[in-house]
Tab-separated table of C-alpha atoms in Angstrom:
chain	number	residue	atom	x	y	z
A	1	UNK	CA	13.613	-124.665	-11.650
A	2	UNK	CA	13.613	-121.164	-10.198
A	3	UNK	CA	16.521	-122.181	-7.381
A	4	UNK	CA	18.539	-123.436	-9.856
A	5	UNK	CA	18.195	-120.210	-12.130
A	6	UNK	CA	18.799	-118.158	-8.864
A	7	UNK	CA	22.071	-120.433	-7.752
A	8	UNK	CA	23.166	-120.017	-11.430
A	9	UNK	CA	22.326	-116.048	-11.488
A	10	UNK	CA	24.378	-115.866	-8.009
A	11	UNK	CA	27.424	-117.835	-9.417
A	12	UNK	CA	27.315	-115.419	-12.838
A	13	UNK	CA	27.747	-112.518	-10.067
A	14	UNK	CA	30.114	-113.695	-7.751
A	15	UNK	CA	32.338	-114.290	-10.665
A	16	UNK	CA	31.773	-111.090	-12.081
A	17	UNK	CA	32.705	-109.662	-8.555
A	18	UNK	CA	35.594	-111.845	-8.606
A	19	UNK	CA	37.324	-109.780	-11.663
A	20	UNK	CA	37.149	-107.196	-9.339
A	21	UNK	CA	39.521	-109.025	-6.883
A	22	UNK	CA	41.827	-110.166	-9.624
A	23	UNK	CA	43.053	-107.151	-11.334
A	24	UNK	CA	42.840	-104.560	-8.105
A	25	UNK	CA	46.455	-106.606	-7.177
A	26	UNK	CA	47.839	-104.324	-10.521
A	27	UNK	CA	45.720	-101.214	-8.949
A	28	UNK	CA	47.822	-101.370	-5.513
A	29	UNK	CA	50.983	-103.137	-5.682
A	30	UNK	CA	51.883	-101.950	-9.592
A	31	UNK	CA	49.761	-98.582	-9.864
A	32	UNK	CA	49.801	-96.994	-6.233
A	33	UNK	CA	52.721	-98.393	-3.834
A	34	UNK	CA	55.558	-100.384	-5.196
A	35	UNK	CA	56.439	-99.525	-8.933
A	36	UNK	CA	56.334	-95.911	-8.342
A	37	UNK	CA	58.855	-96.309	-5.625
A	38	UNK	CA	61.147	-99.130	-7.460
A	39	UNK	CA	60.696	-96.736	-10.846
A	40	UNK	CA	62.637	-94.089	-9.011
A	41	UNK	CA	64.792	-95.960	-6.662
A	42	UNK	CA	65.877	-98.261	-9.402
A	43	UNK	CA	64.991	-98.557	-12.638
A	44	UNK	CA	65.426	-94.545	-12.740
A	45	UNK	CA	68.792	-95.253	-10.830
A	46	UNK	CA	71.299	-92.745	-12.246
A	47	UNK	CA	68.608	-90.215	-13.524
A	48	UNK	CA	67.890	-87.012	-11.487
A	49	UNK	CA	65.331	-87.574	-8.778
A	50	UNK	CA	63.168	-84.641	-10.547
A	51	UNK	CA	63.464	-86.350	-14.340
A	52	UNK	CA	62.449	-89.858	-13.173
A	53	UNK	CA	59.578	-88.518	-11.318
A	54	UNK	CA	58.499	-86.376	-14.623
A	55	UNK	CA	59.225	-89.563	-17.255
A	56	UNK	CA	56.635	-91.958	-14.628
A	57	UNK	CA	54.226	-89.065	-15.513
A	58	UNK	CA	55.100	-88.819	-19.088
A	59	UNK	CA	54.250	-92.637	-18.881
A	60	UNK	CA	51.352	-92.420	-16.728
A	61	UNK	CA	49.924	-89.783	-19.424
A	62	UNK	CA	50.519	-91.917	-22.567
A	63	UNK	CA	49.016	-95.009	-20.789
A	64	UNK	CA	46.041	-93.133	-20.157
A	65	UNK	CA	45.818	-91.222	-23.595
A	66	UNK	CA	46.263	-94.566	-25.865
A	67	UNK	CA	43.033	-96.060	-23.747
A	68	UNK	CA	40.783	-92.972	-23.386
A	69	UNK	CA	40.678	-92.398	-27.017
A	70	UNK	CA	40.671	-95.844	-28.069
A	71	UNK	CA	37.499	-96.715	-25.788
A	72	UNK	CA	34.567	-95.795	-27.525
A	73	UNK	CA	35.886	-97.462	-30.548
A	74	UNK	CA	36.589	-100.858	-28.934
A	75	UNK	CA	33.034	-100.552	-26.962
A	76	UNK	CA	31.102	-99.951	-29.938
A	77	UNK	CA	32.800	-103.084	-31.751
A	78	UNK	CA	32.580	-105.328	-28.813
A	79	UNK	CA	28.701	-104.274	-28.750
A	80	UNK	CA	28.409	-105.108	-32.593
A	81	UNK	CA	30.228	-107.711	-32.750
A	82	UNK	CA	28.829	-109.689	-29.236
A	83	UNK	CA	32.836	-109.750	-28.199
A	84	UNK	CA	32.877	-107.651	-24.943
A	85	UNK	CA	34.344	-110.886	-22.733
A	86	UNK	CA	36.604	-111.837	-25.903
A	87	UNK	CA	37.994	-108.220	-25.755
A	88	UNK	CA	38.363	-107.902	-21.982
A	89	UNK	CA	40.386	-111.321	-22.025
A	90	UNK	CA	42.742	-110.186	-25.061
A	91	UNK	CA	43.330	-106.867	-22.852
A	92	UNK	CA	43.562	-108.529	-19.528
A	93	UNK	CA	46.035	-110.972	-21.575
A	94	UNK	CA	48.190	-108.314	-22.579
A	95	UNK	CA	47.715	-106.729	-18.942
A	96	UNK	CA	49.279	-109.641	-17.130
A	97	UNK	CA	52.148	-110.444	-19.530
A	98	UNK	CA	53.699	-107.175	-19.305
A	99	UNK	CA	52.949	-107.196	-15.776
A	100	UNK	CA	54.694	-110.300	-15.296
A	101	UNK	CA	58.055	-109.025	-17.367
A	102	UNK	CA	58.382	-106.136	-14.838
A	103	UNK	CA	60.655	-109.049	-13.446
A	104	UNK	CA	63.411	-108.410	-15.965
A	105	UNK	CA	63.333	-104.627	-14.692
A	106	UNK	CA	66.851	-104.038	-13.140
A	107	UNK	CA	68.841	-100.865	-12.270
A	108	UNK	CA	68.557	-98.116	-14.823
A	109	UNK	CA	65.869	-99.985	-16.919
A	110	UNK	CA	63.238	-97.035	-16.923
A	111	UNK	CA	62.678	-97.022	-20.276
A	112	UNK	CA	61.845	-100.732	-20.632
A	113	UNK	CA	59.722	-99.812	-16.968
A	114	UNK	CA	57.832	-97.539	-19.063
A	115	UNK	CA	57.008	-99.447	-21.971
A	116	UNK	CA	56.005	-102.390	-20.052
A	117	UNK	CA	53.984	-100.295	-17.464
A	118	UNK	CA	52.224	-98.570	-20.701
A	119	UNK	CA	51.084	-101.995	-21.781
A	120	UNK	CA	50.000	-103.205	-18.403
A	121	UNK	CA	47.861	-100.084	-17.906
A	122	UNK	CA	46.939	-100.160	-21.321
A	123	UNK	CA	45.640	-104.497	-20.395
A	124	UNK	CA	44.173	-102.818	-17.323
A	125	UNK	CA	42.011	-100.272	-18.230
A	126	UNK	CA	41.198	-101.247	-21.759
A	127	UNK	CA	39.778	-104.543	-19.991
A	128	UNK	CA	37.837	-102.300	-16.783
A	129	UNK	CA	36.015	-101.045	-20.386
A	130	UNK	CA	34.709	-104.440	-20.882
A	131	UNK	CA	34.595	-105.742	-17.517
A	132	UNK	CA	31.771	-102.190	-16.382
A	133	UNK	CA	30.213	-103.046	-20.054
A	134	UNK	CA	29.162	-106.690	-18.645
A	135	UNK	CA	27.691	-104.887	-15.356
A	136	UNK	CA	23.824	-104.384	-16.723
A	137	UNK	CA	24.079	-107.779	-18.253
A	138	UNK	CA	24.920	-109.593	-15.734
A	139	UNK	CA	23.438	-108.183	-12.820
A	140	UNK	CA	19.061	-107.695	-12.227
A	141	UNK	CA	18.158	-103.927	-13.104
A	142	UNK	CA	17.157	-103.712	-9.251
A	143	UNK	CA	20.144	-105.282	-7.750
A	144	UNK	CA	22.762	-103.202	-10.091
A	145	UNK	CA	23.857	-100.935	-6.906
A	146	UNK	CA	24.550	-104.159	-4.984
A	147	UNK	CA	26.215	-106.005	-7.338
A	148	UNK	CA	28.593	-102.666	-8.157
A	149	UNK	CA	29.410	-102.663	-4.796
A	150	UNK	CA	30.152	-106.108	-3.963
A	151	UNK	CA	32.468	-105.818	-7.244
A	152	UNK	CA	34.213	-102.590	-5.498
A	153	UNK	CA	34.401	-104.320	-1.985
A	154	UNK	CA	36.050	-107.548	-3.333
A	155	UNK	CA	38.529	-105.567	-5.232
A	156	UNK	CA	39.657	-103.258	-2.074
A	157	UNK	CA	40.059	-106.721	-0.498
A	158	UNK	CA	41.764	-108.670	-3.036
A	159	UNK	CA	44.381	-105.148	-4.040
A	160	UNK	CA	44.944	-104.706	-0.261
A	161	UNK	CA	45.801	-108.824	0.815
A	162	UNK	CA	48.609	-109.054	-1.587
A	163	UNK	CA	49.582	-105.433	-1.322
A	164	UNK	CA	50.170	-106.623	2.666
A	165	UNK	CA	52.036	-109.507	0.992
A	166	UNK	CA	53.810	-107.859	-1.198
A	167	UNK	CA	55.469	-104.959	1.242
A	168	UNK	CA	56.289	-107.706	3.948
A	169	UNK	CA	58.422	-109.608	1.024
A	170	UNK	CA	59.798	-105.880	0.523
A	171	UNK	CA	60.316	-104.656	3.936
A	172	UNK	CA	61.561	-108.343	5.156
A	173	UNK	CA	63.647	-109.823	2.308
A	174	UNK	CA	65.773	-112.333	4.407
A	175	UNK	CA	62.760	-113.616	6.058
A	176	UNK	CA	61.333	-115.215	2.937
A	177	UNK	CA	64.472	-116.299	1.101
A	178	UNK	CA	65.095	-113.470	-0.757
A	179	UNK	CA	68.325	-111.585	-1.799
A	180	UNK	CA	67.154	-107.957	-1.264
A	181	UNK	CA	63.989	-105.094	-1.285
A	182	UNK	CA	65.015	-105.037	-4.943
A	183	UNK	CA	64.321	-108.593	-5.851
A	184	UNK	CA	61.375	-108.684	-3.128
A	185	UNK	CA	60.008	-105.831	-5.314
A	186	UNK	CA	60.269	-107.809	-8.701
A	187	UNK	CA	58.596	-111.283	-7.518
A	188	UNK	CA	56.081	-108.802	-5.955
A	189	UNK	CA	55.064	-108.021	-9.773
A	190	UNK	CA	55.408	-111.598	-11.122
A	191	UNK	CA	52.974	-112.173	-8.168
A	192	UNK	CA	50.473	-109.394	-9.050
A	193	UNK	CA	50.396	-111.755	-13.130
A	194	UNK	CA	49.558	-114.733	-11.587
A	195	UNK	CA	47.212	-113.145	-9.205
A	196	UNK	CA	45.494	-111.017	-12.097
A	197	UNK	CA	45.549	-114.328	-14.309
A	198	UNK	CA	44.319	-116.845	-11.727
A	199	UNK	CA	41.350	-114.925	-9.944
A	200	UNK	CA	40.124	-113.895	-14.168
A	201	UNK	CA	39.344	-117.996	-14.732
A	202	UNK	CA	36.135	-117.637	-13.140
A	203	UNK	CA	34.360	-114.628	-15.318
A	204	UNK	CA	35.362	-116.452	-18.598
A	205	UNK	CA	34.090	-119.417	-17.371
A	206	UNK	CA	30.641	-118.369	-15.953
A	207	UNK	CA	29.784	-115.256	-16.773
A	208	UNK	CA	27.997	-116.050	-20.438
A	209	UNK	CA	28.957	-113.398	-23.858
A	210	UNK	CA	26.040	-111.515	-24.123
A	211	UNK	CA	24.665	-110.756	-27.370
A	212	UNK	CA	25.713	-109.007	-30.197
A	213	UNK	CA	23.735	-105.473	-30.728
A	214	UNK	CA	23.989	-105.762	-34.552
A	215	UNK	CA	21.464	-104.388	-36.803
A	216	UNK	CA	20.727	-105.166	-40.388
A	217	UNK	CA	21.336	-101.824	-41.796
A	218	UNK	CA	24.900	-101.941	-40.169
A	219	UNK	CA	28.280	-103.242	-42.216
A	220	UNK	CA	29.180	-106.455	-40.993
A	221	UNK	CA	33.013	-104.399	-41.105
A	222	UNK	CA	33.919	-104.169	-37.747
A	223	UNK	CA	35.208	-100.735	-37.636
A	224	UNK	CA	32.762	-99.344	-40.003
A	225	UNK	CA	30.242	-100.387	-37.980
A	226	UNK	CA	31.483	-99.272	-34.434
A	227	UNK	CA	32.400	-95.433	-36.352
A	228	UNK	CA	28.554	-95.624	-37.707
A	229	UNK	CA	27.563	-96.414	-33.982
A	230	UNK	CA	29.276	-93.351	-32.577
A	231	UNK	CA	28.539	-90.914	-35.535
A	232	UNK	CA	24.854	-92.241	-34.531
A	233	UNK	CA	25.174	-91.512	-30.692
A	234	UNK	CA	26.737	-87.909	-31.308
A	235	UNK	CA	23.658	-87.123	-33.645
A	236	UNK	CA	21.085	-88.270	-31.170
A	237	UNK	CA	23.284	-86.693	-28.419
A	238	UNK	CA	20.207	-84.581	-26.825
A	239	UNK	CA	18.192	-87.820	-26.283
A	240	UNK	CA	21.102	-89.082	-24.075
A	241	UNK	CA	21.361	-85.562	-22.366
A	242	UNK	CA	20.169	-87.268	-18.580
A	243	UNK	CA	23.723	-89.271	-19.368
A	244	UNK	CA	25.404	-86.543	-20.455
A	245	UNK	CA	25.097	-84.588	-17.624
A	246	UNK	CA	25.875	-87.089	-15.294
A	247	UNK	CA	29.233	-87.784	-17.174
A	248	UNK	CA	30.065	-83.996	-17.235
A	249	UNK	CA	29.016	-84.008	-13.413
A	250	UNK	CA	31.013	-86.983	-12.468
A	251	UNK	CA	34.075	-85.446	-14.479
A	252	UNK	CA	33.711	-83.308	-12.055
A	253	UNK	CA	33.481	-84.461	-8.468
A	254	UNK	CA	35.420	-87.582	-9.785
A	255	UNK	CA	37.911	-85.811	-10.025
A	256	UNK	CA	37.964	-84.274	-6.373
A	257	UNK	CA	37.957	-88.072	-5.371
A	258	UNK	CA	41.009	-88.754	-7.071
A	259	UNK	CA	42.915	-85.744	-6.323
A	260	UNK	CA	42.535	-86.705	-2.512
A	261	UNK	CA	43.614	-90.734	-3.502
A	262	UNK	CA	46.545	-89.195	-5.755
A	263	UNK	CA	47.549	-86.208	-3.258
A	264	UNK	CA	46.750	-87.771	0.101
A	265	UNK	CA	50.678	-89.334	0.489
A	266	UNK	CA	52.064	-86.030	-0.583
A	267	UNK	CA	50.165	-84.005	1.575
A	268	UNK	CA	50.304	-87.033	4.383
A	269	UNK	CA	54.480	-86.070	3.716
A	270	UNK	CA	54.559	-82.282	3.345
A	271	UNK	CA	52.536	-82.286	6.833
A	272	UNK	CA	55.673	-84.454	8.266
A	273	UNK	CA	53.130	-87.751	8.565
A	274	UNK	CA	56.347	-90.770	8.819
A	275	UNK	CA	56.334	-92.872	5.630
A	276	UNK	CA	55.299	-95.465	7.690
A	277	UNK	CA	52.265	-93.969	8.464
A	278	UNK	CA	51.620	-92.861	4.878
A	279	UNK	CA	51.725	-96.727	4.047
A	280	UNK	CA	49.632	-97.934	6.885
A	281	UNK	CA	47.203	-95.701	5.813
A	282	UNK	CA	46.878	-96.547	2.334
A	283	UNK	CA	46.524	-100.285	3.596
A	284	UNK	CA	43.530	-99.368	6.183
A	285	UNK	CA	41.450	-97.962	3.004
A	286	UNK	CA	41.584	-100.652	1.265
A	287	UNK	CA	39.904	-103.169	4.113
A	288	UNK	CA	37.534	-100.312	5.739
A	289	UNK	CA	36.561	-99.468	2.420
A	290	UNK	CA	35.364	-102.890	1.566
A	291	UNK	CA	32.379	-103.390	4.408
A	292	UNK	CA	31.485	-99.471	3.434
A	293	UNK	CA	30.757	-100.098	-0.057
A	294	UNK	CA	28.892	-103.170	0.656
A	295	UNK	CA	27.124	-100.605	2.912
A	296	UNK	CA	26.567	-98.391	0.112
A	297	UNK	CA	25.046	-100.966	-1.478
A	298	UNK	CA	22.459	-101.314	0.911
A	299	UNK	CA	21.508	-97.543	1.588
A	300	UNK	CA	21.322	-97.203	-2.429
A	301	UNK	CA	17.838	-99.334	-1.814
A	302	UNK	CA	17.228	-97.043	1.044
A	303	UNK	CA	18.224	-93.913	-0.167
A	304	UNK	CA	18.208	-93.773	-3.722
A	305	UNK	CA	21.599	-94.175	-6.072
A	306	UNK	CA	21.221	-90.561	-6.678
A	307	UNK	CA	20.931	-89.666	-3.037
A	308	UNK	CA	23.785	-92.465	-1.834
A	309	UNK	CA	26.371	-89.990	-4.134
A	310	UNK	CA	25.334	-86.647	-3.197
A	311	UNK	CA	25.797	-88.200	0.605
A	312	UNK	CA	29.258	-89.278	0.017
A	313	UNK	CA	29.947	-85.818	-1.944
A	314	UNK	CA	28.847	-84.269	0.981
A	315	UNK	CA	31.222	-86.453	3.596
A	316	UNK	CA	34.115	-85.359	1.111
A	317	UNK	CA	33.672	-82.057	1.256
A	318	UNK	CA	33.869	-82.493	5.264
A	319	UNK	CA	36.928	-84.244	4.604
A	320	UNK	CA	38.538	-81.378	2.314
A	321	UNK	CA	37.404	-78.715	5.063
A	322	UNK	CA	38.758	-80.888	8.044
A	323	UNK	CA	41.705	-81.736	5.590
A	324	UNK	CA	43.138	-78.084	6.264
A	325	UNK	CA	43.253	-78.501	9.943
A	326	UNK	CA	45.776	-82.233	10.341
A	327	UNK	CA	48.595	-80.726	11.672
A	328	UNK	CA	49.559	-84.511	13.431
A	329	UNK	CA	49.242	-88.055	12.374
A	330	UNK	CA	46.502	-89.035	14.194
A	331	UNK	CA	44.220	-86.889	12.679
A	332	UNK	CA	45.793	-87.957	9.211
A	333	UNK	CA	44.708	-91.471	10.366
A	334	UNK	CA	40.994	-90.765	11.428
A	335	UNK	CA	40.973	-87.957	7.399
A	336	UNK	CA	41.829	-91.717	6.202
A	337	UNK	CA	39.322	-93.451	7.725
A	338	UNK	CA	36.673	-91.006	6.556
A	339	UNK	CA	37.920	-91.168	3.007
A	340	UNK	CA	37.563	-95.161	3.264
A	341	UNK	CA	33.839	-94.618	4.483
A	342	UNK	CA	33.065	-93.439	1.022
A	343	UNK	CA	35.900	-94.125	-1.343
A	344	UNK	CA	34.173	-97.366	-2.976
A	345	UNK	CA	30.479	-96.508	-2.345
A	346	UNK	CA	30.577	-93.623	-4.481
A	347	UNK	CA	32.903	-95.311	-6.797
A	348	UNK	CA	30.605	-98.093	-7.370
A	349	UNK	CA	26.938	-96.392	-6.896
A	350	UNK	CA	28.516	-94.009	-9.832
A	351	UNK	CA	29.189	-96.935	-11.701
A	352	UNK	CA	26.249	-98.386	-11.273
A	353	UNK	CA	23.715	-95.528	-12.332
A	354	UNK	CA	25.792	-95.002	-15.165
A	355	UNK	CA	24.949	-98.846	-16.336
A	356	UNK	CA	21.257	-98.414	-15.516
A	357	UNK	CA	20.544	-95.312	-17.891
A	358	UNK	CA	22.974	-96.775	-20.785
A	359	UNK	CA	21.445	-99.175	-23.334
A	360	UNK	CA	22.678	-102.726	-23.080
A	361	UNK	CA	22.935	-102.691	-26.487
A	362	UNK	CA	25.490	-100.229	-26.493
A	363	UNK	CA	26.689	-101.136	-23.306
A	364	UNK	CA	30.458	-101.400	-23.782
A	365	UNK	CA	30.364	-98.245	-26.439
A	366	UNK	CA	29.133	-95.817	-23.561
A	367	UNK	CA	31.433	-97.296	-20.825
A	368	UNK	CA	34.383	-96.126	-23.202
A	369	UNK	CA	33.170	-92.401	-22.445
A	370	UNK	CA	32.782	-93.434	-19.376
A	371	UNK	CA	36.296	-94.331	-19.185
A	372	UNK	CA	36.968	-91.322	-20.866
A	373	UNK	CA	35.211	-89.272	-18.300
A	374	UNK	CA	37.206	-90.926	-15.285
A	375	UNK	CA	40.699	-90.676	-17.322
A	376	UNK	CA	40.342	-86.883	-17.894
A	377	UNK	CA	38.643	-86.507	-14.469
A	378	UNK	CA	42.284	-86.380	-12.981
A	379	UNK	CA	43.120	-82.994	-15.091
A	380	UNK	CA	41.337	-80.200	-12.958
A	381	UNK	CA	42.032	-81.378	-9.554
A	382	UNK	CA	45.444	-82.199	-9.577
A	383	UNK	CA	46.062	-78.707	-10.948
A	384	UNK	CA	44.143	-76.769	-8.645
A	385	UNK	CA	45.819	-78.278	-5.935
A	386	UNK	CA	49.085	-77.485	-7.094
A	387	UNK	CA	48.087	-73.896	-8.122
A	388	UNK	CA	46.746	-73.104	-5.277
A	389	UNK	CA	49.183	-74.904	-3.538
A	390	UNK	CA	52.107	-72.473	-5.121
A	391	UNK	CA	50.398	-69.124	-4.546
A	392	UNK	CA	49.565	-69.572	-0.733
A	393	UNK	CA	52.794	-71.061	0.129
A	394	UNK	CA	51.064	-74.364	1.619
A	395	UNK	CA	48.835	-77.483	0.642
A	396	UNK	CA	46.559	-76.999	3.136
A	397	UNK	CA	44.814	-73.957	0.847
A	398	UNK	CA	44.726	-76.365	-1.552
A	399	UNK	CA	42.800	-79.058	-0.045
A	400	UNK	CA	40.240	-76.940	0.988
A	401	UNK	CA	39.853	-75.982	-2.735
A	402	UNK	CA	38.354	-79.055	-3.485
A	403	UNK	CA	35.457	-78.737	-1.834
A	404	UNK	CA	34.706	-76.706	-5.251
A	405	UNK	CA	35.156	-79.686	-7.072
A	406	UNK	CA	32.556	-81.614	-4.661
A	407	UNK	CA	30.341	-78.836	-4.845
A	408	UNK	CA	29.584	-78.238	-8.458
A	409	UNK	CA	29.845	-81.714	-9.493
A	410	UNK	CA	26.873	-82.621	-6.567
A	411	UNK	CA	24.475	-79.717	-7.653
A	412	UNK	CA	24.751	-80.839	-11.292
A	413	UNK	CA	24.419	-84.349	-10.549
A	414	UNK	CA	21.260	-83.511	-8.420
A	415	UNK	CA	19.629	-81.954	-11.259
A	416	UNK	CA	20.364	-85.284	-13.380
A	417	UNK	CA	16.889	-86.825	-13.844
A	418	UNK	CA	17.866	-90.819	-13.171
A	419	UNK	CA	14.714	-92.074	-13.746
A	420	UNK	CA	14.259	-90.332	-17.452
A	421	UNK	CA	18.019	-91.596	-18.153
A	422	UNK	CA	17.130	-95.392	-17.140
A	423	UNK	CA	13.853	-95.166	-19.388
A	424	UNK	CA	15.832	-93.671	-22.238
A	425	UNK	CA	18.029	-96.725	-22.040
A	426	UNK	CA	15.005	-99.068	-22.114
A	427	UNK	CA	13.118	-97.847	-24.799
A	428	UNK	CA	16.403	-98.266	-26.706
A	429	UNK	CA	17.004	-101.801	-25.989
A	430	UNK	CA	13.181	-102.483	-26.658
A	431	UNK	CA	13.805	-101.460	-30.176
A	432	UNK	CA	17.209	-102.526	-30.936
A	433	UNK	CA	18.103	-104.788	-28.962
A	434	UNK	CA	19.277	-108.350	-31.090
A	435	UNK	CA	18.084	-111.564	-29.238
A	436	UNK	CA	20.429	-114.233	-28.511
């Protein structure tokens, strides 16, 4: 009986993982590469280069605003309510539909670019809130780093083999039947739907609902009860403070990491790095950071979560220092390769201690600050860099500002006391947890 709980166990996380796969397609090919370059080349065709690169930020920042603030809500009814793979599929849904009617977008369509990107980021991150919440359910508390991991590895795979697809259609049109980079570009996002939609099948189909937190002082009312949930976490805020300062410290160096992902292929371009390059580049991440994370995975049981992070924090601020000196691309190559070494390890060891000190019970509540946390954790960095940037007349100042970012956020996550945090989020679930 115990092997066929462990092979069952084993499928429940390899489809879990395999989420990871699925919707990392809309992280590279929609998010990163191709829409932003096919929002200004054509469906801002006609506008200003300078106004079509501010209205994709206008629509990056409502995306992200609608989910952030939404989150917590959503997590705390999904918790109530025993709905947290219902509500990932119904966001994922809504992800992949207006993912799939980027097809339609043709020259001087950014406005209906925008409102269909909004709802596919909207389907993409609304469901990552659901997707992290079923993280401490599905995996064993002492396999949690491992399971993270393999989640983050699979998805650098999956985003990266059909972003290499997807730019060959683009850069080679004629070669696989089609008219132009233009088309290329649009079957590239009907590609990332089905992708998304096809690679989901096996979380709703293995991975089991857990159950519902309710209590019997609660309103069965959905919304009354998930605003009662959060009035009830902010109350009892100090006996979550272990959590709380690990959110506020990876706000923090979170958001050095994805100044360096956002900035890298301006920076890459401001040092003269060919476009070419720049692309390659951002394709080597995604497959050397796979095998790394798994690695992180492994030295977490070595190491300590805690201790994993404040490694890679360090190895980023060696990247930010070393990031001042690329004056050829070469050395942007080998800054590149060092960010891959600990792009998804710290990504998914942060992810992972998060899930051990939050209550099950609340699971998909506290992943919405979460969420919140890695949303707003793009705010600071991106404007230091520019700032500093501006006054000294050259990026490179501003890269080396970062190692600020890594700094702070590292001491305070070293004085987070894990172990307190995970027996916090214990004793909760001991006393409120509903069974099945």
């Amino acid at each position: 009986m115990s092997d066929v709980v462990e092979r069952t166990y084993r499928r429940v996380v390899r489809a879990w993982c395999l989420y990871d796969w699925a919707n990392s397609a809309f992280a590279t090919t929609i998010m990163a590469v191709v829409l932003p370059t096919f929002y200004s080349s054509v469906a801002g065709a006609g506008l200003p280069p300078a106004r079509a690169t501010s209205y994709w930020g206008y629509t990056n920042s409502i995306a992200m605003a609608l989910v952030a603030f939404a989150a917590p809500v959503l997590g705390a009814i999904a918790d109530h309510a025993g709905k947290k793979k219902r509500m990932l599929g119904a966001f994922a849904s809504v992800g992949v539909l207006a993912t799939a009617l980027l097809y339609l977008v043709s020259t001087g369509d950014w406005l209906l670019a925008s409102v269909l990107y909004v709802f596919g980021r909207i389907g993409f991150s609304g469901a990552n809130v659901f997707y992290d919440a079923l993280l401490p359910h599905v995996a064993k508390p002492e396999e949690i780093d491992q399971v993270s991991s393999a989640g983050y590895a699979w998805g650098y795979i999956g985003g990266g083999l059909l972003l290499a697809v997807n730019l060959a259609w683009i850069l080679f049109p004629g070669t696989f039947g089609m008219a132009d980079t233009e088309m290329a570009s649009r079957v590239a996002f009907v590609s990332v739907a089905i992708w998304w939609a096809l690679f989901s099948i096996p979380l709703f189909r293995h991975v089991p609902e857990p159950p519902a937190s309710r209590q019997a002082h609660e309103s069965r009312g959905y919304l009354q009860a998930a605003f009662a949930r959060l009035k009830h976490t902010f109350a009892h805020i100090r006996q979550y403070r272990e959590l709380l300062k690990f959110l506020i410290a990876y706000w923090l160096y979170n958001d050095g990491v994805g100044t360096i992902i956002t900035m890298a292929a301006v920076y890459g371009a401001e040092l003269g790095i060919p476009s070419e390059h720049l692309i390659g580049a951002i394709l080597m991440v995604q497959f050397v950071a796979a095998p790394f994370a798994f690695l992180f995975g492994w030295l977490a049981k070595k190491l300590g979560t805690k201790r994993s992070i404040l490694l890679a924090l360090a190895i980023y601020g060696a990247i930010s220092v070393m990031g001042y000196f690329v004056t050829n691309t070469w050395q942007f190559w080998v800054l590149a390769f060092l960010v891959a070494t600990v792009q998804g390890g710290s990504q998914a060891l942060s992810r992972s201690l998060f899930g051990a000190m939050s209550p099950k019970s609340r699971s998909a509540e506290f992943y919405g600050f979460y969420d919140i946390s890695s949303k707003f954790s793009g705010i600071i960095g991106p404007s230091v860099f520019g700032l500093v940037g501006a006054a000294m007349g050259s990026s490179r100042y501003a890269i080396l500002a970062l190692v600020t970012l890594f700094a702070i956020g590292g001491y305070l996550l070293w004085r987070v006391d894990d172990q307190h945090g995970v027996m916090v989020a214990a004793d909760e679930d001991a006393a409120t947890l509903a069974p099945a």
